[in-house]
XYZ file of C-alpha atoms in Angstrom:
285
model
C 8.035 17.223 -36.386
C 4.583 15.964 -34.960
C 2.128 18.448 -34.178
C 2.459 16.879 -30.063
C 6.312 17.865 -30.281
C 6.078 21.368 -31.576
C 2.804 21.892 -28.912
C 5.720 21.147 -26.538
C 8.851 22.865 -27.586
C 6.236 26.103 -28.383
C 4.823 25.667 -24.805
C 8.723 25.168 -22.925
C 10.097 28.065 -24.835
C 7.835 30.305 -23.529
C 7.385 29.630 -20.241
C 11.339 29.501 -21.005
C 11.065 33.142 -21.625
C 9.154 34.564 -19.218
C 10.674 32.861 -15.997
C 11.894 36.417 -14.533
C 8.586 37.640 -14.102
C 6.528 34.820 -14.192
C 2.765 35.712 -13.067
C 4.447 38.548 -11.281
C 3.569 41.325 -13.845
C 1.543 43.267 -11.338
C -0.909 40.533 -10.588
C 0.083 36.994 -8.159
C -3.099 35.041 -9.895
C -1.196 31.448 -9.879
C 0.101 31.857 -6.179
C -3.186 31.989 -4.556
C -4.283 28.885 -6.972
C -1.109 27.051 -5.740
C -1.952 27.373 -2.002
C -4.899 25.808 -2.326
C -4.179 22.555 -5.025
C -1.634 21.954 -1.543
C -4.463 23.146 1.223
C -6.530 20.302 -0.809
C -4.333 17.602 -0.592
C -4.135 17.441 3.801
C -0.717 17.311 3.853
C 1.445 15.756 7.162
C 4.379 16.542 8.455
C 7.136 14.416 6.956
C 5.617 13.408 3.499
C 7.629 13.550 0.361
C 5.070 15.363 -2.645
C 5.535 15.290 -6.268
C 5.616 18.722 -8.138
C 4.025 18.583 -11.709
C 5.200 21.723 -13.540
C 6.505 23.791 -10.617
C 6.796 26.785 -12.349
C 8.456 29.728 -9.978
C 7.007 27.557 -7.054
C 3.187 28.509 -6.516
C 2.202 25.046 -4.999
C 6.493 23.847 -4.094
C 6.036 26.217 -1.744
C 3.164 25.906 0.204
C 3.645 22.220 -0.237
C 7.035 22.271 1.926
C 5.539 24.312 4.401
C 3.157 22.276 5.040
C 5.601 19.164 5.102
C 8.100 20.589 7.155
C 11.517 20.439 7.907
C 11.594 16.523 7.860
C 9.477 16.565 4.816
C 10.099 16.888 1.332
C 8.951 18.168 -2.135
C 10.541 17.278 -5.860
C 9.455 19.858 -8.909
C 9.689 19.039 -11.954
C 9.501 21.287 -14.909
C 10.475 21.471 -19.212
C 11.547 25.239 -19.248
C 15.190 25.265 -17.803
C 14.150 28.580 -17.470
C 11.822 27.946 -14.671
C 13.635 25.701 -13.299
C 16.863 27.969 -12.632
C 14.413 30.790 -11.208
C 12.714 28.256 -8.667
C 16.041 26.535 -7.782
C 16.853 30.244 -6.854
C 14.122 31.132 -4.873
C 14.382 27.831 -2.838
C 18.134 28.380 -2.054
C 17.075 32.376 -1.110
C 14.518 30.974 1.186
C 16.944 28.812 2.858
C 14.616 25.201 1.844
C 17.225 23.524 0.396
C 17.488 19.735 1.332
C 13.525 20.225 1.959
C 12.665 21.070 -1.722
C 14.289 20.562 -5.307
C 12.800 21.920 -8.879
C 14.744 19.529 -11.546
C 14.128 19.952 -14.897
C 11.776 16.624 -16.563
C 8.716 16.009 -18.536
C 5.658 16.257 -17.268
C 4.345 13.491 -19.876
C 7.092 10.951 -19.492
C 8.833 10.451 -16.085
C 9.685 7.837 -12.752
C 10.985 7.961 -9.697
C 12.089 4.951 -7.563
C 10.425 5.843 -4.052
C 6.907 6.691 -4.466
C 5.563 10.086 -2.927
C 2.478 10.549 -1.086
C 0.823 13.074 -2.783
C 1.180 15.147 -5.914
C 0.540 18.350 -7.142
C -0.324 20.068 -10.553
C -0.853 24.015 -10.749
C -2.023 25.179 -13.945
C -0.266 22.922 -16.453
C -2.259 19.352 -17.491
C -4.342 21.525 -19.919
C -0.514 22.175 -21.376
C 0.130 19.183 -22.375
C -0.501 17.839 -25.566
C -1.046 13.963 -23.670
C -2.210 14.927 -20.534
C -3.310 10.968 -19.984
C 0.536 10.667 -20.288
C 1.006 12.479 -17.129
C -1.785 11.186 -15.452
C -0.077 7.619 -15.801
C 3.091 8.718 -14.563
C 1.704 10.702 -11.568
C 0.083 7.322 -11.120
C 2.556 5.460 -10.651
C 5.015 7.545 -8.766
C 2.837 7.793 -5.808
C 2.673 4.800 -3.261
C -0.919 3.110 -3.096
C -3.549 5.679 -1.218
C -1.487 8.731 -2.648
C -3.439 11.729 -3.267
C -3.404 14.035 -6.332
C -4.662 17.435 -6.814
C -4.775 19.994 -9.437
C -6.259 23.173 -11.038
C -6.780 23.068 -15.052
C -8.845 25.829 -16.845
C -12.766 25.178 -17.200
C -14.456 25.251 -20.725
C -18.070 24.674 -21.593
C -18.445 23.859 -25.258
C -14.886 23.833 -26.617
C -14.072 27.702 -25.005
C -13.149 28.710 -21.946
C -15.692 29.495 -19.113
C -17.276 32.612 -18.950
C -15.992 35.231 -16.939
C -12.181 34.548 -18.839
C -14.004 36.478 -22.202
C -9.938 38.743 -21.951
C -8.265 35.291 -22.887
C -10.538 34.886 -25.711
C -10.766 38.489 -27.070
C -7.265 38.499 -26.999
C -6.794 34.940 -28.709
C -9.241 35.930 -31.112
C -6.737 39.646 -31.822
C -3.455 37.714 -32.167
C -4.397 34.519 -34.166
C -5.143 37.443 -37.118
C -1.691 38.358 -36.862
C 0.003 35.058 -37.318
C 2.139 34.427 -39.966
C 0.593 32.847 -43.420
C 0.748 29.038 -43.011
C 1.648 28.999 -39.311
C -1.147 27.090 -37.361
C -2.870 28.595 -34.021
C -2.453 26.185 -31.289
C -4.580 28.588 -29.110
C -6.964 25.556 -28.572
C -4.944 22.792 -28.747
C -2.351 24.647 -25.798
C -5.557 25.194 -23.636
C -6.661 21.697 -23.941
C -9.783 23.475 -25.585
C -10.589 19.518 -27.773
C -8.564 17.629 -25.242
C -9.756 14.824 -22.424
C -9.829 17.601 -20.133
C -12.355 19.769 -21.955
C -15.466 19.003 -19.685
C -15.807 17.997 -15.822
C -16.889 15.018 -17.147
C -13.943 14.184 -19.510
C -11.922 15.358 -16.873
C -13.146 12.863 -14.063
C -13.304 9.850 -16.946
C -9.155 10.614 -17.939
C -8.632 10.042 -14.130
C -10.323 7.320 -13.505
C -8.635 5.655 -16.777
C -5.211 6.138 -15.060
C -6.098 4.628 -12.212
C -7.319 7.299 -9.675
C -10.771 7.060 -7.014
C -12.309 9.063 -5.351
C -12.491 11.787 -7.970
C -13.536 14.662 -6.951
C -13.753 18.202 -9.307
C -15.782 21.260 -7.824
C -14.806 25.030 -8.884
C -13.339 28.182 -7.704
C -13.084 31.892 -8.411
C -10.095 33.288 -10.259
C -9.994 36.965 -8.929
C -7.821 39.097 -10.688
C -7.435 43.062 -10.958
C -5.083 45.221 -13.177
C -5.646 48.971 -12.699
C -5.168 49.377 -16.767
C -5.800 46.991 -20.086
C -2.102 48.401 -20.929
C -0.869 46.411 -17.695
C -2.899 43.393 -18.270
C -1.862 43.247 -21.909
C 2.140 42.660 -19.963
C 0.738 40.326 -17.665
C -0.284 38.037 -20.332
C 3.658 37.991 -21.963
C 4.317 36.371 -18.571
C 1.977 33.662 -18.687
C 0.222 30.866 -21.422
C -0.825 33.963 -23.443
C 2.562 34.173 -24.839
C 2.463 31.448 -27.363
C 0.608 33.208 -29.242
C 2.050 36.167 -28.848
C 5.607 35.136 -29.626
C 4.570 33.297 -32.909
C 3.161 37.529 -33.758
C 6.133 38.557 -35.912
C 8.075 41.749 -33.887
C 7.182 43.729 -37.423
C 3.718 43.828 -35.940
C 3.724 43.389 -32.660
C 2.777 47.405 -31.796
C 0.768 46.687 -34.151
C -1.651 43.977 -33.016
C -0.999 45.072 -28.955
C -3.592 48.163 -30.187
C -5.703 46.490 -31.591
C -5.823 43.786 -28.636
C -5.915 47.032 -26.564
C -8.868 48.841 -27.950
C -11.060 45.059 -28.063
C -10.819 45.229 -24.633
C -11.632 48.065 -23.922
C -15.489 46.645 -23.805
C -14.483 44.600 -20.368
C -12.828 47.915 -19.086
C -14.043 49.166 -15.749
C -15.467 53.300 -16.033
C -11.834 53.678 -14.315
C -10.277 51.645 -16.786
C -9.260 49.118 -14.734
C -9.861 45.336 -16.300
C -10.652 42.457 -13.596
C -12.342 39.280 -13.840
C -13.598 36.523 -11.331
C -14.216 33.181 -13.001
C -14.365 29.488 -11.985
C -11.377 27.352 -11.737
C -11.434 23.539 -11.999
C -10.458 21.874 -8.792
C -9.204 18.317 -9.373
C -8.800 15.594 -6.253
C -7.755 12.173 -6.833
C -6.367 8.951 -4.461
C -4.385 5.989 -5.993
């Protein structure tokens, strides 16, 4: 199995398993970012929108609200668990006919009818071939269609200042991987890929055919009452890719070491919080 396929499978399986708890273990970090993506698209009632890597609908639901009853949003995700959970949420909100979630490969898709806009909330960096996803989005949009996305910001091949908790946890978990198992951390977060910097991100969007590429940063703020709350949350998001590679018999040991390592970031009351920039991209076909 080639490395791209391996990473894709690891990410898919991790999100498939965490679908029921995704971004809900004491925090809703990605939902505010999803609304930010929707707001940046300047949506109008009646428009058709494509949501890449829809997950539990962080972008999909605010988009559906903004395009109204006459609009439509299609969410695609490679994790069946996420698709099933999002589809259930769509039914629960009474949005059938206005929104749909279905299984789809973000790096290889096409649709007969073009979309007015597209969104991708915190997903492009997870893709081994992000450039293929950008090309697919470009082809799926009508001329003049808008595309908005968020990604993790990086600095010199590492996560940007503010994401130290993720860096610390990753360093701990890397020491618990079985011999011969390659750590997917840098690949999964795109730390060496085409989106690793603002400059390379703009270049990748333009190479896919987008114009008017605008990149900015917004704070992603989150607070956990305890370190243990944070560790529970990390098993519901991207970090689960690493957690799942730690042998079951070493999970407790890894958790104890991570808890101790993270104390350096805890406040006097034991809480853990961060406020750091998230890269946002808006472009036009």
